[in-house]
Structure formats: C-alpha cells, structure tokens
Amino acid sequence: MTTPLPFVDLKAQYARLKPRMDARMRAVLDHGQFILGPEVVELEAELVRFSGAAHAITVSSGTVALTISLMAEGIGPGDAVFVPAFTFAATAGPVLAVGATPVFCDVGADTFNMDPADLERAVADVLAGGSLRPRAVIPVDLFGLPADYAAINAVADAHGLFVLADAAQSFGASRGASRVGRLAAVTTTSFFPSKPLGCYGDGGAIFTDDAGLAEVMRCIRVHGQDADGACVRLGMNGRLDTLQAAALLVKLEAFEDEIQARDSLARRYDRALRGAVTLPARIEGAASAWAHYSIVVDNRDGLRDALAARGIPARVYYPSPLHLQPAFRDYGGGPGSLPVSEELSRRILSLPIYPDLDEATVDRISDAVIAALK
Ligand SMILES: *Cc1c(COP(=O)(O)O)cnc(C)c1O
C-alpha cells in the first residue's frame, strides 16, 4: 500500500465543512469577542437542544469539566471517589487535584465499562476501612458506549453517592430513552480534536438538570466570580474560547450524520470480523458514539505490528490500567487486584473509525486483521 492511513482524518472532515467553517471562524475574527462571545452562548443553547439536558456549560477541556464538577459538588479531602481502572488518566487526575481519594473499580469484560457489582464491592471495602467517606462515582462511557447507569445509579442511591458521568468519548450516544447528558446527575464531555465531537484545540462541556449546580459551575468557570465580579468561591479560568465554539457550531450541524456514518462502519467491521476476534459489545437499547472500534485478541502486539507493516494504524487504549500507573498506584491494590482491567490492557486494540473513512478501506483493514491472525 502507498499512502499511510491516518488513525483519525480531520483534514477530510475540514474539506467537507470548509465553506461554513471558514465563514464562522472569520465572523469571530471580525467581531473580536474572543472570550465568552456570542458563539459560546449559541453553542450552549445548541448543546441543550441536542442532549436534552436542562443546562450545558462549556469549558476549556474535558479534564476541567470533571474538575469543576467535583469542586461544585464540594468533593475534597476524606472523600472516596470510585473510578474505573480501565480508562484515560484524566478520569482520575481531577479527583486527586481536589484532594479526594480515587478508589479503583474493575470493568466488565464485554462492555469495558465500570462493573456495577465491583462498584458495590469497592464501596463496601471503603466502608469497612473506615478512613474515607464514600462520596462520588465517575462511570466512564469507554470508546463511546454509555455505562450501565441504571445499575450504577441504583448503587449510588443506596449509598448517597454523587454520579458524575465521564462522557468524554460518548457525546452523541444514548441509552434507553436518554441521550448522553441526561444519564447521570452531572455529565462531562471533551471536545479534544479526535473525540466524536471535536473542536480545533481543547474544549469540553458539563451537562446537568440541576439549576443550582449549573450556576455554581458557571461561577467556578470564571474565577469564582459572581455577576458583580466579586470572588465568592474558589474558581479558575475554565472557559471555552469563542473560536472553538464557532468550530463546534459548524461540526454540530454535521454531527448526527457523522454518528450514523460511524455506526454503519462499525457494523461493517462487525460483519467482516465476527468469529475472528472478540467484537465490541452491543447493548440492547444503547447506541454508541464509536469514539473507537476496539477488538480483543490474544496476540495483540503481534496484530498491531502486522497491521503497521501494511500501513494500517491501530492503537492501544489503554496499555496500563490506572491502578498500576505511578501517579495512582498508591490508591490501588496492586497487580492482580483488578483482573479484567489488567487483562484488557494486554488484549485490547482499536482500529481506525471516523466519519470520512470509506467502506473499501474498512474492508481492507478487516482483511488485513484476518490475514494477520491466520
Ligand atoms: C479525553 C478524555 C478525557 C479528558 O478530556 P480532555 O478534553 O483531553 O481534557 C477524560 N476522560 C476520558 C475517558 C477521555 O477519553
């Protein structure tokens, strides 16, 4: 093969959206309100409409969205926050940043999402330990598939836990009658360029139906200032800039079609790869946003190298669960303590999936996977 395939192709997306994108970006350059300009207000209204949540607060990244949510809820020292071990570091980092303690849970072998039974086990362990107060849980919608919020919310209700959904990879997905943004008390997402809905830099958003919490979050986003500019609480600079909001408004117009395109490519991979590898789980009534199409295989590194030799990029999300990484290992039970997360980190592999990927290329990638496994 000649041209190496990109893992995500943002240039093709820009070529498709260029006239609208250039016009909306230029409009910001012309009006010059780069911070909290009219596009930010417009985007927040569109995000409310899209998600069905009562409030959408745009922020400067998915990490900041999580941090502001924990701050708004008053989570800090002495609080245990339950986090899946098989996720990106940004799920757990904000917990430490506010002074709380991450407590890692294992995930389901098929969905890769937080196992509600292991959450129950982890809460019991914290209660038995007696030194921390179980306070919040951060389920992650890994690779775009919403976690089992019905089961997690039930465990959370029983123990008085605040449920903060890390939907950095799943904006645009749904479960049951609800879209992401309405599945937990508070939901955060990321607009990092390669996420399902990405901007041209860093960005994120917070969704909630709670008007009081939304007001506190807006206050934290601008240094803890109230409408008169008085600092009434600890805050930060957590704003999304206006140019990014303009880019997101254009991408949001195409987003429903892009999610459909991702889903149809995922189905195509499923048909080609069924029987050869473990396919991503399908959950009745749930629709993934397909941030990644991730398969489970025995000789993962061998497959990745064989694909690379044919110019096909495949990536490992994630090569190590959080409880085994230096920044977090003091908070976990060490190797062997969360066996599903540890095994997935050895066997998972993500194949290219993005709206501008064509079917012939999916077929070529699938053929290469099957050939490499023979
Ligand atoms: C990308 C990501 C984040 C962080 O988002 P940023 O916008 O990069 O700060 C958090 N959690 C998960 C699961 C992610 O994939």
XYZ file of C-alpha atoms and ligand atoms in Angstrom:
389
model
C 0.000 0.000 0.000
C 1.192 3.525 -0.759
C -0.292 6.328 1.367
C -0.267 5.504 5.080
C -3.763 5.615 6.516
C -4.463 8.146 9.270
C -5.915 6.855 12.567
C -8.357 9.806 12.514
C -8.748 12.046 9.440
C -9.587 15.610 10.474
C -8.387 17.074 7.183
C -11.072 15.212 5.234
C -13.681 16.494 7.690
C -12.431 20.069 7.268
C -12.523 19.742 3.473
C -16.186 18.688 3.781
C -17.111 21.552 6.148
C -14.751 24.245 4.832
C -17.147 26.941 3.494
C -19.257 27.056 6.694
C -16.228 26.639 8.933
C -14.249 29.438 7.333
C -17.253 31.782 7.416
C -18.000 31.181 11.099
C -14.352 31.410 12.174
C -13.936 34.628 10.187
C -17.046 36.093 11.841
C -15.349 35.696 15.230
C -12.169 37.350 13.946
C -14.335 40.217 12.704
C -16.382 40.811 15.879
C -13.397 40.215 18.167
C -15.210 38.878 21.259
C -12.783 36.030 21.782
C -13.818 35.226 25.359
C -17.453 34.309 26.149
C -18.563 35.766 22.814
C -21.972 35.194 21.186
C -20.931 31.824 19.675
C -20.371 30.446 23.192
C -23.928 31.387 24.174
C -25.274 29.970 20.890
C -23.340 26.718 21.319
C -24.613 26.207 24.872
C -28.199 26.563 23.606
C -27.494 24.048 20.810
C -25.924 21.598 23.290
C -29.039 21.836 25.477
C -31.195 21.142 22.439
C -29.038 18.225 21.283
C -28.584 16.497 24.653
C -31.947 17.189 26.265
C -30.196 18.302 29.466
C -31.566 21.482 31.045
C -28.158 23.165 31.304
C -24.947 22.987 29.260
C -21.846 24.822 30.474
C -18.956 24.942 28.004
C -15.445 24.764 29.484
C -11.815 24.631 28.369
C -11.372 20.810 28.361
C -12.866 17.529 29.489
C -10.405 17.491 32.381
C -11.540 20.940 33.522
C -15.176 19.809 33.163
C -14.526 16.983 35.640
C -12.577 19.249 37.997
C -15.272 21.955 38.055
C -17.969 19.305 38.643
C -16.119 17.869 41.649
C -15.491 21.383 43.028
C -19.139 22.392 42.571
C -20.260 19.314 44.489
C -17.812 20.177 47.291
C -15.767 16.967 46.998
C -12.376 17.063 48.711
C -10.115 15.565 51.374
C -11.501 12.462 53.082
C -13.859 11.674 50.205
C -13.630 8.408 48.260
C -14.426 8.780 44.548
C -14.958 5.496 42.688
C -13.353 5.384 39.244
C -12.939 2.530 36.754
C -9.299 1.394 36.418
C -9.584 0.894 32.652
C -9.806 4.492 31.383
C -7.702 7.515 30.459
C -5.721 9.194 33.252
C -7.915 12.310 33.046
C -10.806 10.469 34.724
C -8.842 10.068 37.971
C -6.483 13.068 37.877
C -9.157 15.634 38.849
C -10.074 13.507 41.887
C -6.540 13.895 43.240
C -6.470 17.546 42.170
C -9.383 18.401 44.500
C -7.744 16.482 47.353
C -10.103 13.489 47.271
C -9.035 9.833 47.004
C -9.642 7.767 43.845
C -10.807 4.208 44.554
C -10.487 1.973 41.522
C -13.138 -0.487 40.350
C -12.917 -3.194 37.722
C -14.802 -3.139 34.430
C -16.961 -5.637 32.544
C -15.005 -7.887 30.161
C -17.520 -7.331 27.341
C -18.520 -3.653 27.701
C -15.165 -2.353 29.085
C -17.281 -0.101 31.358
C -17.477 0.056 35.167
C -18.827 -3.190 36.618
C -21.707 -2.197 38.973
C -21.076 -5.305 41.115
C -17.440 -4.293 41.582
C -18.571 -0.761 42.483
C -20.702 -2.314 45.227
C -17.636 -4.319 46.398
C -15.425 -1.192 46.381
C -17.972 0.828 48.393
C -18.160 -1.997 50.961
C -14.335 -2.057 51.195
C -14.200 1.714 51.833
C -16.921 1.480 54.487
C -15.089 -1.420 56.158
C -11.793 0.529 56.039
C -13.388 3.362 57.997
C -10.979 6.144 56.974
C -12.738 7.536 53.887
C -16.314 8.586 53.218
C -17.865 7.120 50.009
C -18.886 10.279 48.193
C -18.998 10.041 44.391
C -18.659 7.714 41.424
C -17.315 8.581 37.964
C -18.501 5.991 35.412
C -16.797 6.316 32.014
C -18.516 5.622 28.682
C -15.476 3.917 27.233
C -14.965 4.075 23.474
C -18.397 5.735 23.150
C -20.705 3.153 24.757
C -22.686 4.543 27.722
C -22.072 2.713 31.001
C -24.862 0.836 32.816
C -26.302 3.922 34.530
C -29.458 2.167 35.716
C -27.375 -0.244 37.788
C -24.764 2.345 38.820
C -27.361 4.938 39.814
C -29.056 2.258 41.963
C -25.801 1.508 43.847
C -25.166 5.268 44.127
C -28.664 5.927 45.522
C -28.222 3.198 48.124
C -25.006 4.808 49.396
C -25.719 8.501 48.761
C -23.072 8.844 46.033
C -22.950 11.724 43.549
C -22.871 10.291 39.987
C -20.586 12.182 37.590
C -20.535 10.641 34.102
C -17.235 10.973 32.218
C -18.682 11.066 28.703
C -15.509 12.401 27.072
C -15.803 9.660 24.429
C -19.576 9.314 24.173
C -21.211 12.636 23.344
C -23.914 11.778 20.786
C -24.561 8.304 22.234
C -27.731 7.212 24.034
C -29.035 4.560 26.368
C -32.738 3.818 26.729
C -34.742 6.973 26.049
C -31.939 9.332 27.099
C -29.040 10.828 25.272
C -25.668 11.280 26.937
C -26.047 14.370 29.132
C -29.144 13.047 30.903
C -27.958 9.640 32.131
C -26.348 10.855 35.389
C -26.759 13.785 37.812
C -23.870 15.541 36.046
C -22.200 14.600 32.749
C -18.947 15.920 31.327
C -17.588 15.652 27.813
C -14.458 16.623 25.884
C -14.138 18.395 22.556
C -10.490 17.347 22.071
C -9.995 17.208 18.278
C -10.166 13.407 17.941
C -13.269 12.879 20.126
C -16.583 12.185 18.348
C -17.435 15.915 18.520
C -14.106 17.722 18.482
C -13.006 21.330 18.097
C -9.695 22.737 16.792
C -7.926 22.753 20.132
C -9.042 21.949 23.666
C -12.634 22.195 24.836
C -15.299 20.489 26.904
C -18.757 20.810 28.407
C -20.793 19.950 31.502
C -24.459 18.898 31.404
C -26.948 18.839 34.273
C -30.633 19.308 35.029
C -29.752 20.936 38.378
C -30.077 24.731 38.033
C -28.319 25.444 41.327
C -25.312 23.301 40.457
C -25.166 24.831 36.962
C -24.978 28.312 38.472
C -22.143 27.268 40.800
C -20.268 25.706 37.842
C -20.597 28.898 35.779
C -19.224 30.826 38.737
C -16.235 28.461 39.167
C -15.541 28.736 35.405
C -14.781 32.467 35.788
C -12.543 32.561 38.855
C -15.419 32.068 41.293
C -16.808 35.499 40.474
C -20.445 36.462 40.828
C -22.320 38.743 38.408
C -20.808 41.812 40.098
C -17.246 40.496 39.785
C -16.812 39.686 43.481
C -14.896 36.463 44.191
C -17.422 34.436 46.137
C -15.736 30.997 45.966
C -12.606 29.246 44.728
C -12.679 29.180 40.935
C -10.407 29.042 37.914
C -10.132 30.111 34.297
C -12.178 27.284 32.788
C -13.784 28.945 29.759
C -14.162 27.608 26.217
C -12.931 30.266 23.802
C -15.196 31.740 21.151
C -13.242 30.427 18.130
C -13.648 26.874 19.423
C -17.375 27.459 19.967
C -17.680 28.636 16.349
C -15.921 25.486 15.099
C -18.191 23.310 17.247
C -21.351 25.015 15.931
C -20.371 24.009 12.390
C -19.410 20.480 13.411
C -22.628 20.049 15.396
C -24.653 20.626 12.203
C -22.989 17.543 10.701
C -22.821 15.527 13.910
C -25.981 13.376 13.618
C -24.890 12.225 10.163
C -21.363 11.573 11.410
C -22.620 9.368 14.266
C -24.685 7.425 11.714
C -21.618 7.051 9.491
C -19.547 5.763 12.416
C -22.288 3.283 13.336
C -22.543 1.936 9.818
C -18.746 1.487 9.623
C -18.816 -0.317 12.991
C -21.470 -2.697 11.650
C -19.315 -3.322 8.610
C -16.338 -4.204 10.828
C -18.642 -6.482 12.866
C -19.755 -8.393 9.778
C -16.201 -8.830 8.493
C -14.556 -9.712 11.822
C -17.239 -11.834 13.537
C -15.701 -15.157 14.582
C -12.114 -13.933 14.096
C -11.851 -11.572 17.100
C -13.954 -10.564 20.118
C -16.178 -7.752 18.809
C -17.223 -4.668 20.794
C -20.347 -5.368 22.872
C -23.833 -4.398 21.688
C -26.215 -3.453 24.471
C -29.953 -3.632 23.844
C -31.334 -0.085 23.690
C -27.903 1.589 23.695
C -26.261 3.415 20.789
C -22.508 4.040 20.902
C -20.867 7.207 19.583
C -17.995 4.983 18.339
C -15.076 7.095 19.530
C -13.113 3.880 18.981
C -13.799 0.486 17.445
C -11.954 -1.807 19.841
C -11.429 -5.544 19.465
C -9.996 -8.066 21.919
C -7.387 -10.536 20.635
C -4.785 -12.863 22.174
C -1.664 -11.750 20.306
C -2.447 -8.029 20.406
C 1.075 -6.680 19.888
C 1.682 -9.130 17.024
C -1.513 -7.985 15.308
C -0.697 -4.307 15.823
C 2.768 -4.793 14.295
C 1.432 -6.806 11.342
C -1.109 -4.060 10.597
C 1.567 -1.356 10.906
C 3.671 -3.224 8.334
C 0.731 -2.806 5.917
C 0.366 0.913 6.670
C -2.674 0.431 8.914
C -2.510 2.293 12.225
C -4.083 0.524 15.205
C -3.745 1.895 18.726
C -3.750 0.554 22.253
C -6.236 2.260 24.563
C -5.074 1.625 27.266
C -1.752 -0.150 27.713
C -1.901 0.021 31.523
C -4.843 0.292 33.925
C -4.693 3.315 36.210
C -4.147 1.403 39.464
C -0.775 0.185 38.105
C 0.476 3.608 36.947
C 2.947 5.582 39.092
C 0.658 8.571 39.766
C -2.176 6.365 41.044
C -0.713 3.110 42.317
C -0.728 4.257 45.948
C -4.538 4.197 45.740
C -4.957 0.698 44.303
C -4.471 -2.888 45.370
C -1.514 -3.579 43.054
C -1.112 -6.164 40.272
C -3.831 -8.814 40.223
C -6.324 -6.692 42.180
C -8.462 -5.708 39.154
C -8.018 -8.675 36.797
C -10.394 -7.679 33.979
C -8.801 -4.233 33.546
C -5.345 -5.796 33.638
C -6.204 -8.415 31.024
C -7.908 -5.915 28.713
C -4.818 -3.700 28.791
C -2.912 -6.676 27.319
C -5.521 -7.717 24.727
C -7.349 -4.581 23.509
C -6.730 -2.974 20.098
C -8.543 -0.034 18.467
C -8.954 0.097 14.682
C -9.459 3.313 12.678
C -13.032 4.660 12.698
C -14.081 8.169 11.678
C -16.925 9.564 9.562
C -14.808 10.145 6.454
C -13.422 6.591 6.423
C -14.738 4.760 3.360
C -16.171 1.254 3.245
C -13.469 -0.093 0.926
C -10.842 0.890 3.491
C -12.791 -0.800 6.292
C -12.825 -3.938 4.127
C -9.080 -3.647 3.524
C -8.389 -3.224 7.259
C -10.676 -6.172 8.100
C -8.934 -8.383 5.514
C -5.554 -7.420 6.961
C -6.730 -8.288 10.503
C -7.984 -11.687 9.390
C -4.821 -12.390 7.363
C -2.597 -11.433 10.296
C -4.454 -13.743 12.679
C -4.070 -16.797 10.405
C -10.234 12.625 26.513
C -10.685 12.144 27.823
C -10.738 12.971 28.950
C -10.135 14.343 29.010
O -10.547 15.231 28.068
P -9.604 16.489 27.685
O -10.522 17.381 26.917
O -8.476 15.951 26.874
O -9.138 17.115 28.953
C -11.283 12.475 30.125
N -11.749 11.212 30.189
C -11.701 10.369 29.139
C -12.256 8.996 29.295
C -11.156 10.794 27.921
O -11.117 9.959 26.887
